[in-house]
């Protein structure tokens, strides 16, 4: 158990819809990262928040947005969903700001867009 | 453009033998390299890392070698155990504008046969 929780575990929705994925980091961790893993793809970095502020952005689509709340939990919002958005979405947390700090991953949310 | 490449999607070895997982990168600005291990239905877990100022880092049965001139790193597992069967991801980070984000390869599935 990494100490990072993600909800829901599975999500099935239709094209055009909007969903919210939630992540609670390990106690004390200030950084939260979001990754997307599509079929046969590695982990694609989406975005990082540190203590409530956006710190780094990857190849995140404009239809996607995220935020980190004062209690440090984070949400990833995916809107106008397309079939290609079906993927595993991982949240990770770390104590520091740098990406090379050990990141602790949650179990992921599997999103299926029909 | 894939900056971190794991050209072998899978690898099968016998228990007790050495497992060698390879990773190539293209970005000479990468200054930190990490390996993560992932079991099915779980998030990735950190395994071992190496700074670009070193050429070797060892942790128990796991050793990572870095060849900067060849832009190549490898993970050696000796001896391999059935519990090592998992997907191994190579990742690299580079400081970009004060933040470091991880770039992952697509992973190599290691199977250790009893």
PDB file of C-alpha atoms in Angstrom:
ATOM      1  CA  UNK A   1       0.000   0.000   0.000  1.00  0.00           C
ATOM      2  CA  UNK A   2       1.618   3.238  -1.208  1.00  0.00           C
ATOM      3  CA  UNK A   3      -0.567   5.469   0.937  1.00  0.00           C
ATOM      4  CA  UNK A   4      -1.971   7.200  -2.150  1.00  0.00           C
ATOM      5  CA  UNK A   5      -5.668   6.673  -2.743  1.00  0.00           C
ATOM      6  CA  UNK A   6      -7.580   7.187  -5.953  1.00  0.00           C
ATOM      7  CA  UNK A   7     -11.300   7.118  -6.559  1.00  0.00           C
ATOM      8  CA  UNK A   8     -13.133   5.750  -8.331  1.00  0.00           C
ATOM      9  CA  UNK A   9     -11.327   2.566  -9.280  1.00  0.00           C
ATOM     10  CA  UNK A  10     -13.317   2.140 -12.468  1.00  0.00           C
ATOM     11  CA  UNK A  11     -15.341   4.616 -14.480  1.00  0.00           C
ATOM     12  CA  UNK A  12     -17.431   3.924 -17.554  1.00  0.00           C
ATOM     13  CA  UNK A  13     -18.953   6.827 -19.383  1.00  0.00           C
ATOM     14  CA  UNK A  14     -19.996   8.002 -22.838  1.00  0.00           C
ATOM     15  CA  UNK A  15     -18.363  10.276 -25.363  1.00  0.00           C
ATOM     16  CA  UNK A  16     -18.958  13.951 -24.748  1.00  0.00           C
ATOM     17  CA  UNK A  17     -19.340  13.513 -21.005  1.00  0.00           C
ATOM     18  CA  UNK A  18     -17.316  15.011 -18.174  1.00  0.00           C
ATOM     19  CA  UNK A  19     -15.728  13.103 -15.295  1.00  0.00           C
ATOM     20  CA  UNK A  20     -13.696  13.912 -12.210  1.00  0.00           C
ATOM     21  CA  UNK A  21     -10.968  11.693 -10.842  1.00  0.00           C
ATOM     22  CA  UNK A  22      -9.866  12.156  -7.270  1.00  0.00           C
ATOM     23  CA  UNK A  23      -6.531  11.593  -5.561  1.00  0.00           C
ATOM     24  CA  UNK A  24      -5.441  11.788  -1.946  1.00  0.00           C
ATOM     25  CA  UNK A  25      -1.659  11.918  -1.549  1.00  0.00           C
ATOM     26  CA  UNK A  26       0.418  10.267   1.149  1.00  0.00           C
ATOM     27  CA  UNK A  27       0.286  12.076   4.441  1.00  0.00           C
ATOM     28  CA  UNK A  28       2.798  14.923   4.363  1.00  0.00           C
ATOM     29  CA  UNK A  29       3.447  14.844   0.617  1.00  0.00           C
ATOM     30  CA  UNK A  30       3.063  18.227  -1.042  1.00  0.00           C
ATOM     31  CA  UNK A  31       3.502  17.215  -4.683  1.00  0.00           C
ATOM     32  CA  UNK A  32       0.824  15.495  -6.691  1.00  0.00           C
ATOM     33  CA  UNK A  33       1.373  14.210 -10.217  1.00  0.00           C
ATOM     34  CA  UNK A  34      -1.118  12.922 -12.756  1.00  0.00           C
ATOM     35  CA  UNK A  35      -0.209  10.379 -15.431  1.00  0.00           C
ATOM     36  CA  UNK A  36      -2.109   8.719 -18.258  1.00  0.00           C
ATOM     37  CA  UNK A  37      -1.340   5.197 -19.422  1.00  0.00           C
ATOM     38  CA  UNK A  38      -3.050   4.267 -22.668  1.00  0.00           C
ATOM     39  CA  UNK A  39      -2.925   0.810 -24.229  1.00  0.00           C
ATOM     40  CA  UNK A  40       0.639  -0.163 -25.148  1.00  0.00           C
ATOM     41  CA  UNK A  41       1.897   3.204 -24.008  1.00  0.00           C
ATOM     42  CA  UNK A  42       4.150   4.184 -21.196  1.00  0.00           C
ATOM     43  CA  UNK A  43       3.134   6.553 -18.492  1.00  0.00           C
ATOM     44  CA  UNK A  44       2.503   9.989 -19.957  1.00  0.00           C
ATOM     45  CA  UNK A  45       3.013  12.839 -17.534  1.00  0.00           C
ATOM     46  CA  UNK A  46       0.060  15.197 -17.502  1.00  0.00           C
ATOM     47  CA  UNK A  47       0.525  17.751 -14.740  1.00  0.00           C
ATOM     48  CA  UNK A  48       2.109  18.381 -11.345  1.00  0.00           C
ATOM     49  CA  UNK A  49       0.886  20.411  -8.405  1.00  0.00           C
ATOM     50  CA  UNK A  50       2.960  21.407  -5.430  1.00  0.00           C
ATOM     51  CA  UNK A  51       1.281  22.732  -2.306  1.00  0.00           C
ATOM     52  CA  UNK A  52      -1.709  23.955  -4.276  1.00  0.00           C
ATOM     53  CA  UNK A  53       0.116  25.510  -7.198  1.00  0.00           C
ATOM     54  CA  UNK A  54       0.675  24.175 -10.678  1.00  0.00           C
ATOM     55  CA  UNK A  55       4.385  23.423 -11.110  1.00  0.00           C
ATOM     56  CA  UNK A  56       4.837  21.496 -14.321  1.00  0.00           C
ATOM     57  CA  UNK A  57       2.770  20.589 -17.307  1.00  0.00           C
ATOM     58  CA  UNK A  58       3.157  17.741 -19.732  1.00  0.00           C
ATOM     59  CA  UNK A  59       1.089  16.810 -22.755  1.00  0.00           C
ATOM     60  CA  UNK A  60      -2.197  17.587 -21.097  1.00  0.00           C
ATOM     61  CA  UNK A  61      -5.075  18.299 -23.425  1.00  0.00           C
ATOM     62  CA  UNK A  62      -7.002  21.541 -23.119  1.00  0.00           C
ATOM     63  CA  UNK A  63     -10.101  19.454 -22.357  1.00  0.00           C
ATOM     64  CA  UNK A  64      -8.353  18.252 -19.199  1.00  0.00           C
ATOM     65  CA  UNK A  65      -7.768  20.329 -16.095  1.00  0.00           C
ATOM     66  CA  UNK A  66      -6.631  19.682 -12.567  1.00  0.00           C
ATOM     67  CA  UNK A  67      -6.402  21.366  -9.231  1.00  0.00           C
ATOM     68  CA  UNK A  68      -4.985  20.744  -5.786  1.00  0.00           C
ATOM     69  CA  UNK A  69      -7.019  21.794  -2.800  1.00  0.00           C
ATOM     70  CA  UNK A  70      -5.864  23.242   0.551  1.00  0.00           C
ATOM     71  CA  UNK A  71      -6.063  19.776   2.134  1.00  0.00           C
ATOM     72  CA  UNK A  72      -3.662  18.674  -0.659  1.00  0.00           C
ATOM     73  CA  UNK A  73      -6.023  16.275  -2.359  1.00  0.00           C
ATOM     74  CA  UNK A  74      -6.224  16.703  -6.105  1.00  0.00           C
ATOM     75  CA  UNK A  75      -8.820  16.286  -8.804  1.00  0.00           C
ATOM     76  CA  UNK A  76      -8.370  15.695 -12.512  1.00  0.00           C
ATOM     77  CA  UNK A  77     -11.281  16.861 -14.645  1.00  0.00           C
ATOM     78  CA  UNK A  78     -11.751  15.377 -18.090  1.00  0.00           C
ATOM     79  CA  UNK A  79     -14.379  16.932 -20.319  1.00  0.00           C
ATOM     80  CA  UNK A  80     -15.823  16.401 -23.802  1.00  0.00           C
ATOM     81  CA  UNK A  81     -14.582  12.845 -23.526  1.00  0.00           C
ATOM     82  CA  UNK A  82     -13.497  10.969 -26.624  1.00  0.00           C
ATOM     83  CA  UNK A  83     -12.946   7.257 -27.205  1.00  0.00           C
ATOM     84  CA  UNK A  84      -9.203   7.865 -27.177  1.00  0.00           C
ATOM     85  CA  UNK A  85      -9.354   9.132 -23.607  1.00  0.00           C
ATOM     86  CA  UNK A  86      -9.937   5.581 -22.414  1.00  0.00           C
ATOM     87  CA  UNK A  87      -6.896   4.803 -20.289  1.00  0.00           C
ATOM     88  CA  UNK A  88      -5.538   4.188 -16.840  1.00  0.00           C
ATOM     89  CA  UNK A  89      -5.026   7.413 -14.936  1.00  0.00           C
ATOM     90  CA  UNK A  90      -2.494   7.351 -12.132  1.00  0.00           C
ATOM     91  CA  UNK A  91      -1.916   9.836  -9.414  1.00  0.00           C
ATOM     92  CA  UNK A  92       1.402   9.942  -7.601  1.00  0.00           C
ATOM     93  CA  UNK A  93       2.721  11.975  -4.717  1.00  0.00           C
ATOM     94  CA  UNK A  94       6.117  12.892  -3.364  1.00  0.00           C
ATOM     95  CA  UNK A  95       7.479  14.987  -0.552  1.00  0.00           C
ATOM     96  CA  UNK A  96       9.574  17.249  -2.741  1.00  0.00           C
ATOM     97  CA  UNK A  97       9.226  19.384  -5.785  1.00  0.00           C
ATOM     98  CA  UNK A  98      11.597  17.593  -8.136  1.00  0.00           C
ATOM     99  CA  UNK A  99      10.327  14.847 -10.394  1.00  0.00           C
ATOM    100  CA  UNK A 100      13.283  12.626  -9.535  1.00  0.00           C
ATOM    101  CA  UNK A 101      12.145  12.364  -5.941  1.00  0.00           C
ATOM    102  CA  UNK A 102      10.638   8.966  -5.310  1.00  0.00           C
ATOM    103  CA  UNK A 103       7.026   9.123  -6.368  1.00  0.00           C
ATOM    104  CA  UNK A 104       4.409   6.957  -4.710  1.00  0.00           C
ATOM    105  CA  UNK A 105       1.675   5.889  -7.061  1.00  0.00           C
ATOM    106  CA  UNK A 106      -1.942   5.166  -6.376  1.00  0.00           C
ATOM    107  CA  UNK A 107      -3.646   2.074  -7.829  1.00  0.00           C
ATOM    108  CA  UNK A 108      -5.094   4.092 -10.707  1.00  0.00           C
ATOM    109  CA  UNK A 109      -8.521   4.836 -12.132  1.00  0.00           C
ATOM    110  CA  UNK A 110      -9.492   2.905 -15.224  1.00  0.00           C
ATOM    111  CA  UNK A 111     -11.580   5.125 -17.480  1.00  0.00           C
ATOM    112  CA  UNK A 112     -13.602   3.570 -20.287  1.00  0.00           C
ATOM    113  CA  UNK A 113     -15.294   5.890 -22.756  1.00  0.00           C
ATOM    114  CA  UNK A 114     -17.958   4.199 -24.857  1.00  0.00           C
TER     115      UNK A 114
ATOM    116  CA  UNK B   1       9.078  11.935 -30.255  1.00  0.00           C
ATOM    117  CA  UNK B   2       9.908   9.240 -27.749  1.00  0.00           C
ATOM    118  CA  UNK B   3      12.741  10.468 -25.570  1.00  0.00           C
ATOM    119  CA  UNK B   4      12.985   7.316 -23.483  1.00  0.00           C
ATOM    120  CA  UNK B   5      12.884   4.007 -25.298  1.00  0.00           C
ATOM    121  CA  UNK B   6      12.606   0.480 -24.018  1.00  0.00           C
ATOM    122  CA  UNK B   7      12.965  -1.533 -27.171  1.00  0.00           C
ATOM    123  CA  UNK B   8      12.195  -4.919 -25.674  1.00  0.00           C
ATOM    124  CA  UNK B   9       8.498  -5.237 -24.814  1.00  0.00           C
ATOM    125  CA  UNK B  10       9.148  -8.496 -22.997  1.00  0.00           C
ATOM    126  CA  UNK B  11      11.897 -10.613 -21.477  1.00  0.00           C
ATOM    127  CA  UNK B  12      11.814 -14.119 -20.101  1.00  0.00           C
ATOM    128  CA  UNK B  13      14.530 -15.566 -17.838  1.00  0.00           C
ATOM    129  CA  UNK B  14      15.011 -18.559 -15.596  1.00  0.00           C
ATOM    130  CA  UNK B  15      14.931 -18.242 -11.843  1.00  0.00           C
ATOM    131  CA  UNK B  16      18.412 -17.667 -10.460  1.00  0.00           C
ATOM    132  CA  UNK B  17      19.783 -16.216 -13.677  1.00  0.00           C
ATOM    133  CA  UNK B  18      20.497 -12.597 -14.461  1.00  0.00           C
ATOM    134  CA  UNK B  19      17.835 -10.315 -15.928  1.00  0.00           C
ATOM    135  CA  UNK B  20      19.063  -7.364 -17.952  1.00  0.00           C
ATOM    136  CA  UNK B  21      16.577  -4.682 -18.917  1.00  0.00           C
ATOM    137  CA  UNK B  22      17.690  -1.977 -21.290  1.00  0.00           C
ATOM    138  CA  UNK B  23      16.722   1.628 -21.842  1.00  0.00           C
ATOM    139  CA  UNK B  24      17.903   4.245 -24.330  1.00  0.00           C
ATOM    140  CA  UNK B  25      17.323   7.965 -24.234  1.00  0.00           C
ATOM    141  CA  UNK B  26      17.780  10.813 -26.644  1.00  0.00           C
ATOM    142  CA  UNK B  27      17.717  13.946 -24.501  1.00  0.00           C
ATOM    143  CA  UNK B  28      21.219  14.800 -23.301  1.00  0.00           C
ATOM    144  CA  UNK B  29      19.701  17.152 -20.710  1.00  0.00           C
ATOM    145  CA  UNK B  30      18.387  14.247 -18.632  1.00  0.00           C
ATOM    146  CA  UNK B  31      20.235  14.286 -15.330  1.00  0.00           C
ATOM    147  CA  UNK B  32      18.449  11.621 -13.318  1.00  0.00           C
ATOM    148  CA  UNK B  33      17.252   8.165 -14.239  1.00  0.00           C
ATOM    149  CA  UNK B  34      14.886   5.913 -12.381  1.00  0.00           C
ATOM    150  CA  UNK B  35      13.386   2.455 -12.649  1.00  0.00           C
ATOM    151  CA  UNK B  36       9.873   1.668 -11.531  1.00  0.00           C
ATOM    152  CA  UNK B  37       8.272  -1.735 -11.236  1.00  0.00           C
ATOM    153  CA  UNK B  38       4.598  -2.396 -11.817  1.00  0.00           C
ATOM    154  CA  UNK B  39       2.503  -5.410 -10.904  1.00  0.00           C
ATOM    155  CA  UNK B  40      -0.923  -5.927 -12.508  1.00  0.00           C
ATOM    156  CA  UNK B  41      -3.743  -3.898 -10.968  1.00  0.00           C
ATOM    157  CA  UNK B  42      -1.286  -1.838  -8.933  1.00  0.00           C
ATOM    158  CA  UNK B  43       0.445   1.473  -9.410  1.00  0.00           C
ATOM    159  CA  UNK B  44       4.169   1.581 -10.228  1.00  0.00           C
ATOM    160  CA  UNK B  45       6.616   1.414  -7.344  1.00  0.00           C
ATOM    161  CA  UNK B  46      10.049   2.978  -7.235  1.00  0.00           C
ATOM    162  CA  UNK B  47      12.916   0.536  -7.557  1.00  0.00           C
ATOM    163  CA  UNK B  48      16.248   2.291  -8.005  1.00  0.00           C
ATOM    164  CA  UNK B  49      17.685   5.500  -9.421  1.00  0.00           C
ATOM    165  CA  UNK B  50      20.957   6.934 -10.642  1.00  0.00           C
ATOM    166  CA  UNK B  51      22.268  10.441 -11.074  1.00  0.00           C
ATOM    167  CA  UNK B  52      23.977  11.363 -14.320  1.00  0.00           C
ATOM    168  CA  UNK B  53      27.213  12.004 -12.439  1.00  0.00           C
ATOM    169  CA  UNK B  54      27.475   8.300 -11.610  1.00  0.00           C
ATOM    170  CA  UNK B  55      27.818   5.243 -13.803  1.00  0.00           C
ATOM    171  CA  UNK B  56      26.590   2.618 -11.383  1.00  0.00           C
ATOM    172  CA  UNK B  57      24.234   2.304  -8.456  1.00  0.00           C
ATOM    173  CA  UNK B  58      23.572  -0.879  -6.561  1.00  0.00           C
ATOM    174  CA  UNK B  59      20.821  -1.851  -4.150  1.00  0.00           C
ATOM    175  CA  UNK B  60      20.765  -5.474  -3.134  1.00  0.00           C
ATOM    176  CA  UNK B  61      19.964  -7.637  -6.129  1.00  0.00           C
ATOM    177  CA  UNK B  62      19.372  -4.586  -8.324  1.00  0.00           C
ATOM    178  CA  UNK B  63      22.085  -2.630 -10.123  1.00  0.00           C
ATOM    179  CA  UNK B  64      21.614   0.173 -12.598  1.00  0.00           C
ATOM    180  CA  UNK B  65      24.367   1.053 -15.049  1.00  0.00           C
ATOM    181  CA  UNK B  66      24.526   4.328 -16.934  1.00  0.00           C
ATOM    182  CA  UNK B  67      26.531   4.892 -20.118  1.00  0.00           C
ATOM    183  CA  UNK B  68      26.162   8.571 -20.878  1.00  0.00           C
ATOM    184  CA  UNK B  69      28.161   8.538 -24.084  1.00  0.00           C
ATOM    185  CA  UNK B  70      25.845   5.885 -25.495  1.00  0.00           C
ATOM    186  CA  UNK B  71      22.764   7.411 -23.845  1.00  0.00           C
ATOM    187  CA  UNK B  72      21.981   3.998 -22.474  1.00  0.00           C
ATOM    188  CA  UNK B  73      21.128   2.558 -19.117  1.00  0.00           C
ATOM    189  CA  UNK B  74      20.415  -0.934 -17.964  1.00  0.00           C
ATOM    190  CA  UNK B  75      18.938  -2.618 -14.936  1.00  0.00           C
ATOM    191  CA  UNK B  76      20.499  -5.865 -13.772  1.00  0.00           C
ATOM    192  CA  UNK B  77      18.662  -8.201 -11.431  1.00  0.00           C
ATOM    193  CA  UNK B  78      20.788 -10.939  -9.923  1.00  0.00           C
ATOM    194  CA  UNK B  79      19.620 -13.506  -9.062  1.00  0.00           C
ATOM    195  CA  UNK B  80      16.185 -13.229 -10.647  1.00  0.00           C
ATOM    196  CA  UNK B  81      13.249 -14.501  -8.620  1.00  0.00           C
ATOM    197  CA  UNK B  82       9.686 -15.349  -9.699  1.00  0.00           C
ATOM    198  CA  UNK B  83       8.440 -12.426  -7.606  1.00  0.00           C
ATOM    199  CA  UNK B  84      10.392 -10.095  -9.897  1.00  0.00           C
ATOM    200  CA  UNK B  85       7.918 -10.851 -12.683  1.00  0.00           C
ATOM    201  CA  UNK B  86       6.414  -7.458 -13.460  1.00  0.00           C
ATOM    202  CA  UNK B  87       6.544  -4.597 -15.949  1.00  0.00           C
ATOM    203  CA  UNK B  88       9.631  -2.432 -15.530  1.00  0.00           C
ATOM    204  CA  UNK B  89       9.552   1.191 -16.577  1.00  0.00           C
ATOM    205  CA  UNK B  90      12.610   3.286 -17.220  1.00  0.00           C
ATOM    206  CA  UNK B  91      12.175   7.001 -16.515  1.00  0.00           C
ATOM    207  CA  UNK B  92      14.311  10.094 -16.886  1.00  0.00           C
ATOM    208  CA  UNK B  93      14.094  13.661 -15.672  1.00  0.00           C
ATOM    209  CA  UNK B  94      15.597  16.966 -16.688  1.00  0.00           C
ATOM    210  CA  UNK B  95      15.334  20.323 -15.029  1.00  0.00           C
ATOM    211  CA  UNK B  96      13.115  22.494 -17.201  1.00  0.00           C
ATOM    212  CA  UNK B  97      12.429  25.993 -16.041  1.00  0.00           C
ATOM    213  CA  UNK B  98      12.865  25.106 -12.388  1.00  0.00           C
ATOM    214  CA  UNK B  99      10.771  21.973 -12.413  1.00  0.00           C
ATOM    215  CA  UNK B 100      11.626  18.396 -13.172  1.00  0.00           C
ATOM    216  CA  UNK B 101       9.146  16.045 -14.747  1.00  0.00           C
ATOM    217  CA  UNK B 102       9.555  12.376 -15.460  1.00  0.00           C
ATOM    218  CA  UNK B 103       9.533  10.929 -18.953  1.00  0.00           C
ATOM    219  CA  UNK B 104       8.733   7.223 -18.971  1.00  0.00           C
ATOM    220  CA  UNK B 105       9.466   4.495 -21.464  1.00  0.00           C
ATOM    221  CA  UNK B 106       6.765   2.070 -22.541  1.00  0.00           C
ATOM    222  CA  UNK B 107       7.973  -0.651 -20.230  1.00  0.00           C
ATOM    223  CA  UNK B 108       9.425  -4.151 -20.464  1.00  0.00           C
ATOM    224  CA  UNK B 109       7.460  -7.100 -19.138  1.00  0.00           C
ATOM    225  CA  UNK B 110       9.789  -9.425 -17.260  1.00  0.00           C
ATOM    226  CA  UNK B 111       8.780 -13.010 -16.660  1.00  0.00           C
ATOM    227  CA  UNK B 112      10.938 -15.089 -14.340  1.00  0.00           C
ATOM    228  CA  UNK B 113      10.238 -18.775 -14.751  1.00  0.00           C
ATOM    229  CA  UNK B 114      10.666 -21.138 -11.776  1.00  0.00           C
TER     230      UNK B 114
END
